mmCIF file of C-alpha atoms in Angstrom:
data_model
loop_
_atom_site.group_PDB
_atom_site.id
_atom_site.type_symbol
_atom_site.label_atom_id
_atom_site.label_comp_id
_atom_site.label_asym_id
_atom_site.label_seq_id
_atom_site.Cartn_x
_atom_site.Cartn_y
_atom_site.Cartn_z
ATOM 1 C CA MET T 1 -3.863 -52.096 39.793
ATOM 2 C CA GLU T 2 -2.759 -48.498 40.456
ATOM 3 C CA VAL T 3 0.187 -48.957 38.076
ATOM 4 C CA VAL T 4 -2.123 -50.213 35.341
ATOM 5 C CA LYS T 5 -4.348 -47.121 35.741
ATOM 6 C CA ARG T 6 -1.325 -44.802 35.505
ATOM 7 C CA VAL T 7 -0.004 -46.558 32.398
ATOM 8 C CA ALA T 8 -3.464 -46.430 30.798
ATOM 9 C CA ALA T 9 -3.749 -42.694 31.565
ATOM 10 C CA ALA T 10 -0.291 -42.057 30.126
ATOM 11 C CA LEU T 11 -1.139 -44.011 26.965
ATOM 12 C CA ALA T 12 -4.429 -42.104 26.610
ATOM 13 C CA GLY T 13 -2.518 -38.801 26.921
ATOM 14 C CA LEU T 14 0.038 -39.935 24.329
ATOM 15 C CA ALA T 15 -2.748 -40.978 21.949
ATOM 16 C CA ALA T 16 -4.378 -37.539 22.305
ATOM 17 C CA VAL T 17 -1.059 -35.865 21.460
ATOM 18 C CA LEU T 18 -0.575 -38.094 18.398
ATOM 19 C CA VAL T 19 -4.131 -37.498 17.165
ATOM 20 C CA THR T 20 -3.708 -33.713 17.605
ATOM 21 C CA ALA T 21 -0.342 -33.735 15.810
ATOM 22 C CA THR T 22 -1.760 -35.818 12.943
ATOM 23 C CA ALA T 23 -4.767 -33.505 12.604
ATOM 24 C CA ALA T 24 -2.481 -30.448 12.623
ATOM 25 C CA ALA T 25 -0.333 -31.995 9.882
ATOM 26 C CA ASP T 26 -3.449 -32.431 7.723
ATOM 27 C CA ILE T 27 -4.296 -28.715 7.939
ATOM 28 C CA GLN T 28 -3.036 -26.865 4.897
ATOM 29 C CA PRO T 29 -1.144 -23.613 5.494
ATOM 30 C CA PRO T 30 -3.109 -20.499 4.579
ATOM 31 C CA ILE T 31 -2.815 -19.320 1.012
ATOM 32 C CA LYS T 32 -0.663 -16.224 0.856
ATOM 33 C CA PRO T 33 -1.731 -13.894 -1.946
ATOM 34 C CA MET T 34 1.076 -12.730 -4.165
ATOM 35 C CA PRO T 35 1.631 -8.990 -4.465
ATOM 36 C CA PRO T 36 1.051 -7.424 -7.853
ATOM 37 C CA ALA T 37 3.880 -8.138 -10.229
ATOM 38 C CA ARG T 38 6.580 -5.563 -10.679
ATOM 39 C CA SER T 39 5.763 -3.617 -13.793
ATOM 40 C CA GLY T 40 7.460 -0.708 -15.510
ATOM 41 C CA ASP T 41 4.377 1.053 -16.793
ATOM 42 C CA ASP T 42 1.244 0.407 -14.744
ATOM 43 C CA LEU T 43 0.914 3.730 -12.928
ATOM 44 C CA THR T 44 -1.620 6.234 -14.217
ATOM 45 C CA VAL T 45 -0.728 9.854 -13.434
ATOM 46 C CA LYS T 46 -3.348 12.603 -13.807
ATOM 47 C CA LEU T 47 -2.913 16.303 -13.083
ATOM 48 C CA SER T 48 -5.581 18.952 -12.497
ATOM 49 C CA SER T 49 -3.507 21.252 -14.743
ATOM 50 C CA HIS T 50 -0.891 20.407 -17.371
ATOM 51 C CA GLN T 51 0.391 23.963 -17.575
ATOM 52 C CA ALA T 52 4.113 24.347 -16.879
ATOM 53 C CA GLY T 53 4.687 26.085 -13.565
ATOM 54 C CA ALA T 54 1.068 25.677 -12.415
ATOM 55 C CA LYS T 55 0.751 25.969 -8.631
ATOM 56 C CA ALA T 56 -1.390 23.872 -6.259
ATOM 57 C CA VAL T 57 -1.914 21.026 -8.705
ATOM 58 C CA THR T 58 -4.022 18.032 -7.692
ATOM 59 C CA LEU T 59 -2.075 14.850 -8.407
ATOM 60 C CA THR T 60 -3.998 11.586 -8.913
ATOM 61 C CA LEU T 61 -2.050 8.307 -9.047
ATOM 62 C CA THR T 62 -3.697 4.946 -9.762
ATOM 63 C CA TYR T 63 -1.792 1.644 -9.421
ATOM 64 C CA PRO T 64 -2.430 -2.052 -8.658
ATOM 65 C CA ALA T 65 -1.988 -3.188 -5.051
ATOM 66 C CA MET T 66 -3.159 -5.680 -2.450
ATOM 67 C CA LEU T 67 -6.404 -4.581 -0.806
ATOM 68 C CA GLN T 68 -7.970 -5.842 2.408
ATOM 69 C CA CYS T 69 -11.744 -5.534 2.208
ATOM 70 C CA GLY T 70 -11.225 -3.076 -0.642
ATOM 71 C CA ARG T 71 -8.866 -0.871 1.379
ATOM 72 C CA PRO T 72 -5.133 -0.274 0.839
ATOM 73 C CA ARG T 73 -2.898 -2.204 3.234
ATOM 74 C CA ALA T 74 0.561 -0.803 2.550
ATOM 75 C CA ALA T 75 2.366 2.499 2.639
ATOM 76 C CA ALA T 76 3.361 4.041 -0.684
ATOM 77 C CA GLY T 77 6.540 5.852 -1.625
ATOM 78 C CA ILE T 78 5.747 8.388 -4.345
ATOM 79 C CA HIS T 79 8.870 9.333 -6.318
ATOM 80 C CA LEU T 80 8.480 12.620 -8.176
ATOM 81 C CA PRO T 81 10.937 14.236 -10.603
ATOM 82 C CA ALA T 82 13.503 16.588 -9.047
ATOM 83 C CA SER T 83 12.022 19.455 -11.083
ATOM 84 C CA VAL T 84 8.679 19.223 -9.242
ATOM 85 C CA PRO T 85 8.519 21.958 -6.584
ATOM 86 C CA LEU T 86 7.389 20.460 -3.265
ATOM 87 C CA PRO T 87 6.433 22.131 0.003
ATOM 88 C CA SER T 88 8.361 21.265 3.160
ATOM 89 C CA LYS T 89 5.286 19.541 4.656
ATOM 90 C CA ILE T 90 2.045 18.018 3.430
ATOM 91 C CA ALA T 91 -0.826 17.474 5.848
ATOM 92 C CA ALA T 92 -2.371 14.006 5.938
ATOM 93 C CA SER T 93 -5.737 15.729 5.450
ATOM 94 C CA ASP T 94 -4.620 16.692 1.903
ATOM 95 C CA VAL T 95 -4.033 13.084 0.797
ATOM 96 C CA ARG T 96 -6.505 10.247 0.270
ATOM 97 C CA MET T 97 -6.125 6.570 -0.624
ATOM 98 C CA ASN T 98 -9.263 5.065 -2.161
ATOM 99 C CA GLY T 99 -11.291 7.880 -0.644
ATOM 100 C CA HIS T 100 -9.925 7.550 2.904
ATOM 101 C CA LEU T 101 -7.618 10.043 4.619
ATOM 102 C CA VAL T 102 -4.095 8.667 4.951
ATOM 103 C CA ALA T 103 -2.476 8.249 8.368
ATOM 104 C CA SER T 104 0.587 10.400 7.579
ATOM 105 C CA VAL T 105 2.743 11.963 4.871
ATOM 106 C CA VAL T 106 6.523 12.417 5.119
ATOM 107 C CA ILE T 107 8.621 14.257 2.519
ATOM 108 C CA ARG T 108 12.304 13.430 2.000
ATOM 109 C CA LYS T 109 13.954 14.922 -1.059
ATOM 110 C CA HIS T 110 11.453 14.146 -3.835
ATOM 111 C CA VAL T 111 9.808 11.144 -2.220
ATOM 112 C CA LEU T 112 6.473 11.389 -0.439
ATOM 113 C CA THR T 113 5.971 8.449 1.930
ATOM 114 C CA VAL T 114 2.260 8.015 2.494
ATOM 115 C CA THR T 115 1.058 5.714 5.266
ATOM 116 C CA ALA T 116 -2.141 3.824 4.443
ATOM 117 C CA PRO T 117 -5.346 4.871 6.213
ATOM 118 C CA ARG T 118 -5.825 3.402 9.667
ATOM 119 C CA LEU T 119 -8.294 0.533 9.708
ATOM 120 C CA THR T 120 -10.800 0.735 12.541
ATOM 121 C CA GLY T 121 -13.596 -1.463 13.780
ATOM 122 C CA MET T 122 -14.235 -4.945 12.462
ATOM 123 C CA ILE T 123 -12.098 -5.748 9.438
ATOM 124 C CA CYS T 124 -12.831 -8.644 7.124
ATOM 125 C CA ASP T 125 -10.089 -10.978 5.955
ATOM 126 C CA SER T 126 -10.700 -10.712 2.202
ATOM 127 C CA ILE T 127 -7.410 -9.872 0.484
ATOM 128 C CA THR T 128 -7.428 -9.286 -3.257
ATOM 129 C CA THR T 129 -5.523 -7.425 -5.923
ATOM 130 C CA GLY T 130 -7.222 -4.216 -6.926
ATOM 131 C CA LYS T 131 -6.534 -0.585 -7.737
ATOM 132 C CA VAL T 132 -5.414 2.127 -5.352
ATOM 133 C CA THR T 133 -6.270 5.693 -6.268
ATOM 134 C CA LEU T 134 -4.050 8.056 -4.332
ATOM 135 C CA ILE T 135 -5.027 11.724 -4.543
ATOM 136 C CA VAL T 136 -2.723 14.498 -3.373
ATOM 137 C CA GLY T 137 -5.062 17.486 -3.240
ATOM 138 C CA ALA T 138 -4.410 21.106 -4.189
ATOM 139 C CA GLY T 139 -4.000 21.956 -0.484
ATOM 140 C CA ALA T 140 -0.687 20.070 -0.557
ATOM 141 C CA ARG T 141 0.699 22.890 -2.751
ATOM 142 C CA ILE T 142 2.541 20.660 -5.246
ATOM 143 C CA ALA T 143 3.429 22.563 -8.418
ATOM 144 C CA ASN T 144 4.198 21.450 -11.955
ATOM 145 C CA PRO T 145 7.750 21.684 -13.254
ATOM 146 C CA ALA T 146 8.574 25.098 -14.756
ATOM 147 C CA ARG T 147 9.530 23.564 -18.116
ATOM 148 C CA ALA T 148 7.266 21.738 -20.536
ATOM 149 C CA GLY T 149 8.088 18.090 -21.129
ATOM 150 C CA THR T 150 7.287 14.486 -20.320
ATOM 151 C CA TYR T 151 8.023 13.405 -16.760
ATOM 152 C CA THR T 152 8.096 10.052 -14.990
ATOM 153 C CA ALA T 153 6.683 9.340 -11.546
ATOM 154 C CA SER T 154 6.792 6.054 -9.663
ATOM 155 C CA VAL T 155 5.151 4.453 -6.659
ATOM 156 C CA VAL T 156 6.857 1.817 -4.534
ATOM 157 C CA THR T 157 4.546 -0.237 -2.344
ATOM 158 C CA ALA T 158 4.823 -3.654 -0.701
ATOM 159 C CA GLY T 159 7.808 -4.673 -2.814
ATOM 160 C CA SER T 160 6.259 -3.608 -6.119
ATOM 161 C CA VAL T 161 7.385 -0.702 -8.285
ATOM 162 C CA HIS T 162 4.882 1.070 -10.540
ATOM 163 C CA SER T 163 5.814 3.865 -12.933
ATOM 164 C CA GLY T 164 4.058 6.107 -15.377
ATOM 165 C CA THR T 165 4.599 9.271 -17.371
ATOM 166 C CA TYR T 166 2.747 12.549 -17.604
ATOM 167 C CA THR T 167 3.103 15.629 -19.775
ATOM 168 C CA VAL T 168 3.438 19.268 -18.801
ATOM 169 C CA SER T 169 2.962 21.787 -21.610
#
């Protein structure tokens, strides 16, 4: 009788494992949103002054990106023309993504790497494609190129490359 009870318990355990495995197989994997498509001309570049050689220019960049609860999720590499004078450092307090202070800014050559704002508190799980507006304020001391012309800037974020032109006169 004891053997029968042990066999029955083992069969019950095996049935529970099979039911769990079958139920797990029926669960669909989560849908992974695709990042915005790579595009050659979907970056909007605005300057507070278009005058050649202007100092302490506010730079506003707008591009498509994945947002979590309306907030940027990924760092952005801002590639500026070599003729744009840059300071050696830019404080995180001079840069905002969608209205929030960024976590950090690093400058290497003519690329500003901006880390997305830190998310705090409860965060929802809504991920959608939207627009990121990245503002590098006048306190960052970025200047316009000394010569008039049309220049190209680009933003690299989460595997997507966005570029746009702007004019200095």
